[in-house]
Amino acid sequence: MISHVWIALMRATRRIQGEGSTPGGGFRAIFGEARKRGKVTSDFYVECAQIEWQCYRDPAGAKILERGIKLFPEDAYLPLQYMKHLFEINDVTNARGVFETTVSRLL
């Protein structure tokens, strides 16, 4: 539940302030604050990565998903979203690697 509150705050901040170049910090400052306070789920990392890629076309979205996979190794939703992201950016080689790693870890 708390992750969805952070996601709503990030979306609103992105619409109002932007990426993070404003004095208030913007979207990325909210991301950092939520991570510091903890108790966020994998949904939070997926949404952050999607905002980074869809709004800013920033490759930081892939890094956010990689970090999320390390933090939530037993979650099946996060690797699926990461593979979707990799296919979207035409990175089939890394998508295959994520698939193989995830299948071996989850089975």
PDB file of C-alpha atoms in Angstrom:
ATOM      1  CA  MET A   1       0.000   0.000   0.000  1.00  0.00           C
ATOM      2  CA  ILE A   2       2.755   2.448   0.906  1.00  0.00           C
ATOM      3  CA  SER A   3       4.423   1.871  -2.482  1.00  0.00           C
ATOM      4  CA  HIS A   4       1.314   3.077  -4.268  1.00  0.00           C
ATOM      5  CA  VAL A   5       1.330   6.273  -2.228  1.00  0.00           C
ATOM      6  CA  TRP A   6       4.964   6.919  -3.236  1.00  0.00           C
ATOM      7  CA  ILE A   7       4.095   6.155  -6.863  1.00  0.00           C
ATOM      8  CA  ALA A   8       1.219   8.667  -6.800  1.00  0.00           C
ATOM      9  CA  LEU A   9       3.513  11.278  -5.255  1.00  0.00           C
ATOM     10  CA  MET A  10       6.179  10.639  -7.908  1.00  0.00           C
ATOM     11  CA  ARG A  11       3.681  10.948 -10.745  1.00  0.00           C
ATOM     12  CA  ALA A  12       2.322  14.210  -9.361  1.00  0.00           C
ATOM     13  CA  THR A  13       5.809  15.608  -8.782  1.00  0.00           C
ATOM     14  CA  ARG A  14       6.878  14.651 -12.293  1.00  0.00           C
ATOM     15  CA  ARG A  15       3.896  16.506 -13.737  1.00  0.00           C
ATOM     16  CA  ILE A  16       4.520  19.582 -11.617  1.00  0.00           C
ATOM     17  CA  GLN A  17       8.298  19.862 -11.401  1.00  0.00           C
ATOM     18  CA  GLY A  18       9.830  17.505 -13.915  1.00  0.00           C
ATOM     19  CA  GLU A  19      12.859  15.263 -13.787  1.00  0.00           C
ATOM     20  CA  GLY A  20      14.826  16.787 -10.962  1.00  0.00           C
ATOM     21  CA  SER A  21      16.576  19.911 -12.170  1.00  0.00           C
ATOM     22  CA  THR A  22      14.353  22.191 -10.070  1.00  0.00           C
ATOM     23  CA  PRO A  23      15.339  23.341  -6.569  1.00  0.00           C
ATOM     24  CA  GLY A  24      12.723  21.040  -4.975  1.00  0.00           C
ATOM     25  CA  GLY A  25      14.368  17.990  -6.497  1.00  0.00           C
ATOM     26  CA  GLY A  26      11.528  16.676  -8.620  1.00  0.00           C
ATOM     27  CA  PHE A  27      10.813  13.072  -9.491  1.00  0.00           C
ATOM     28  CA  ARG A  28      14.266  11.708  -8.699  1.00  0.00           C
ATOM     29  CA  ALA A  29      14.317  13.278  -5.245  1.00  0.00           C
ATOM     30  CA  ILE A  30      11.045  11.504  -4.439  1.00  0.00           C
ATOM     31  CA  PHE A  31      12.558   8.232  -5.664  1.00  0.00           C
ATOM     32  CA  GLY A  32      15.571   8.686  -3.402  1.00  0.00           C
ATOM     33  CA  GLU A  33      13.464   9.619  -0.399  1.00  0.00           C
ATOM     34  CA  ALA A  34      11.189   6.606  -0.825  1.00  0.00           C
ATOM     35  CA  ARG A  35      14.168   4.260  -1.053  1.00  0.00           C
ATOM     36  CA  LYS A  36      15.696   5.723   2.116  1.00  0.00           C
ATOM     37  CA  ARG A  37      12.500   5.285   4.089  1.00  0.00           C
ATOM     38  CA  GLY A  38      12.129   1.689   2.909  1.00  0.00           C
ATOM     39  CA  LYS A  39       9.111  -0.605   2.820  1.00  0.00           C
ATOM     40  CA  VAL A  40       8.579  -0.192  -0.909  1.00  0.00           C
ATOM     41  CA  THR A  41       7.671  -3.119  -3.134  1.00  0.00           C
ATOM     42  CA  SER A  42       8.787  -4.188  -6.576  1.00  0.00           C
ATOM     43  CA  ASP A  43       5.851  -2.250  -8.071  1.00  0.00           C
ATOM     44  CA  PHE A  44       7.604   0.922  -6.989  1.00  0.00           C
ATOM     45  CA  TYR A  45      10.779   0.054  -8.910  1.00  0.00           C
ATOM     46  CA  VAL A  46       8.822  -0.964 -12.016  1.00  0.00           C
ATOM     47  CA  GLU A  47       6.849   2.279 -12.041  1.00  0.00           C
ATOM     48  CA  CYS A  48       9.976   4.401 -11.519  1.00  0.00           C
ATOM     49  CA  ALA A  49      11.730   2.672 -14.385  1.00  0.00           C
ATOM     50  CA  GLN A  50       8.724   3.114 -16.657  1.00  0.00           C
ATOM     51  CA  ILE A  51       8.531   6.822 -15.856  1.00  0.00           C
ATOM     52  CA  GLU A  52      12.257   7.228 -16.560  1.00  0.00           C
ATOM     53  CA  TRP A  53      12.018   5.494 -19.913  1.00  0.00           C
ATOM     54  CA  GLN A  54       8.637   6.651 -21.188  1.00  0.00           C
ATOM     55  CA  CYS A  55       8.892  10.268 -20.118  1.00  0.00           C
ATOM     56  CA  TYR A  56      12.599  11.024 -20.379  1.00  0.00           C
ATOM     57  CA  ARG A  57      14.018   8.223 -22.578  1.00  0.00           C
ATOM     58  CA  ASP A  58      16.711   7.862 -19.946  1.00  0.00           C
ATOM     59  CA  PRO A  59      18.622   4.550 -19.743  1.00  0.00           C
ATOM     60  CA  ALA A  60      18.490   4.888 -15.943  1.00  0.00           C
ATOM     61  CA  GLY A  61      15.229   2.925 -16.147  1.00  0.00           C
ATOM     62  CA  ALA A  62      17.168  -0.273 -16.827  1.00  0.00           C
ATOM     63  CA  LYS A  63      19.459   0.417 -13.874  1.00  0.00           C
ATOM     64  CA  ILE A  64      16.469   0.903 -11.595  1.00  0.00           C
ATOM     65  CA  LEU A  65      15.054  -2.446 -12.680  1.00  0.00           C
ATOM     66  CA  GLU A  66      18.427  -4.155 -12.167  1.00  0.00           C
ATOM     67  CA  ARG A  67      18.575  -2.778  -8.628  1.00  0.00           C
ATOM     68  CA  GLY A  68      15.025  -3.945  -8.002  1.00  0.00           C
ATOM     69  CA  ILE A  69      15.877  -7.470  -9.130  1.00  0.00           C
ATOM     70  CA  LYS A  70      18.753  -7.546  -6.652  1.00  0.00           C
ATOM     71  CA  LEU A  71      16.524  -6.315  -3.834  1.00  0.00           C
ATOM     72  CA  PHE A  72      13.610  -8.658  -4.629  1.00  0.00           C
ATOM     73  CA  PRO A  73      15.211 -11.911  -5.874  1.00  0.00           C
ATOM     74  CA  GLU A  74      12.112 -14.068  -5.281  1.00  0.00           C
ATOM     75  CA  ASP A  75       9.684 -11.753  -7.079  1.00  0.00           C
ATOM     76  CA  ALA A  76       8.548 -13.039 -10.483  1.00  0.00           C
ATOM     77  CA  TYR A  77       6.824  -9.786 -11.536  1.00  0.00           C
ATOM     78  CA  LEU A  78       9.963  -7.645 -11.614  1.00  0.00           C
ATOM     79  CA  PRO A  79      12.031  -9.797 -14.014  1.00  0.00           C
ATOM     80  CA  LEU A  80       9.030 -10.032 -16.343  1.00  0.00           C
ATOM     81  CA  GLN A  81       8.742  -6.248 -16.465  1.00  0.00           C
ATOM     82  CA  TYR A  82      12.516  -5.950 -16.915  1.00  0.00           C
ATOM     83  CA  MET A  83      12.393  -8.314 -19.897  1.00  0.00           C
ATOM     84  CA  LYS A  84       9.514  -6.308 -21.390  1.00  0.00           C
ATOM     85  CA  HIS A  85      11.604  -3.171 -20.985  1.00  0.00           C
ATOM     86  CA  LEU A  86      14.629  -4.796 -22.622  1.00  0.00           C
ATOM     87  CA  PHE A  87      12.526  -5.958 -25.571  1.00  0.00           C
ATOM     88  CA  GLU A  88      11.094  -2.461 -25.892  1.00  0.00           C
ATOM     89  CA  ILE A  89      14.585  -1.006 -26.252  1.00  0.00           C
ATOM     90  CA  ASN A  90      15.617  -3.886 -28.571  1.00  0.00           C
ATOM     91  CA  ASP A  91      18.135  -5.417 -26.162  1.00  0.00           C
ATOM     92  CA  VAL A  92      17.350  -9.058 -26.863  1.00  0.00           C
ATOM     93  CA  THR A  93      20.699 -10.381 -25.636  1.00  0.00           C
ATOM     94  CA  ASN A  94      20.264  -9.039 -22.116  1.00  0.00           C
ATOM     95  CA  ALA A  95      16.600 -10.070 -22.097  1.00  0.00           C
ATOM     96  CA  ARG A  96      17.678 -13.642 -22.765  1.00  0.00           C
ATOM     97  CA  GLY A  97      20.216 -13.426 -19.948  1.00  0.00           C
ATOM     98  CA  VAL A  98      17.594 -12.114 -17.522  1.00  0.00           C
ATOM     99  CA  PHE A  99      15.232 -14.899 -18.581  1.00  0.00           C
ATOM    100  CA  GLU A 100      17.816 -17.636 -18.039  1.00  0.00           C
ATOM    101  CA  THR A 101      18.867 -16.234 -14.670  1.00  0.00           C
ATOM    102  CA  THR A 102      15.290 -15.817 -13.494  1.00  0.00           C
ATOM    103  CA  VAL A 103      14.183 -19.288 -14.546  1.00  0.00           C
ATOM    104  CA  SER A 104      17.125 -20.937 -12.794  1.00  0.00           C
ATOM    105  CA  ARG A 105      16.558 -18.859  -9.644  1.00  0.00           C
ATOM    106  CA  LEU A 106      12.794 -19.368  -9.420  1.00  0.00           C
ATOM    107  CA  LEU A 107      12.795 -23.087 -10.135  1.00  0.00           C
TER     108      LEU A 107
END
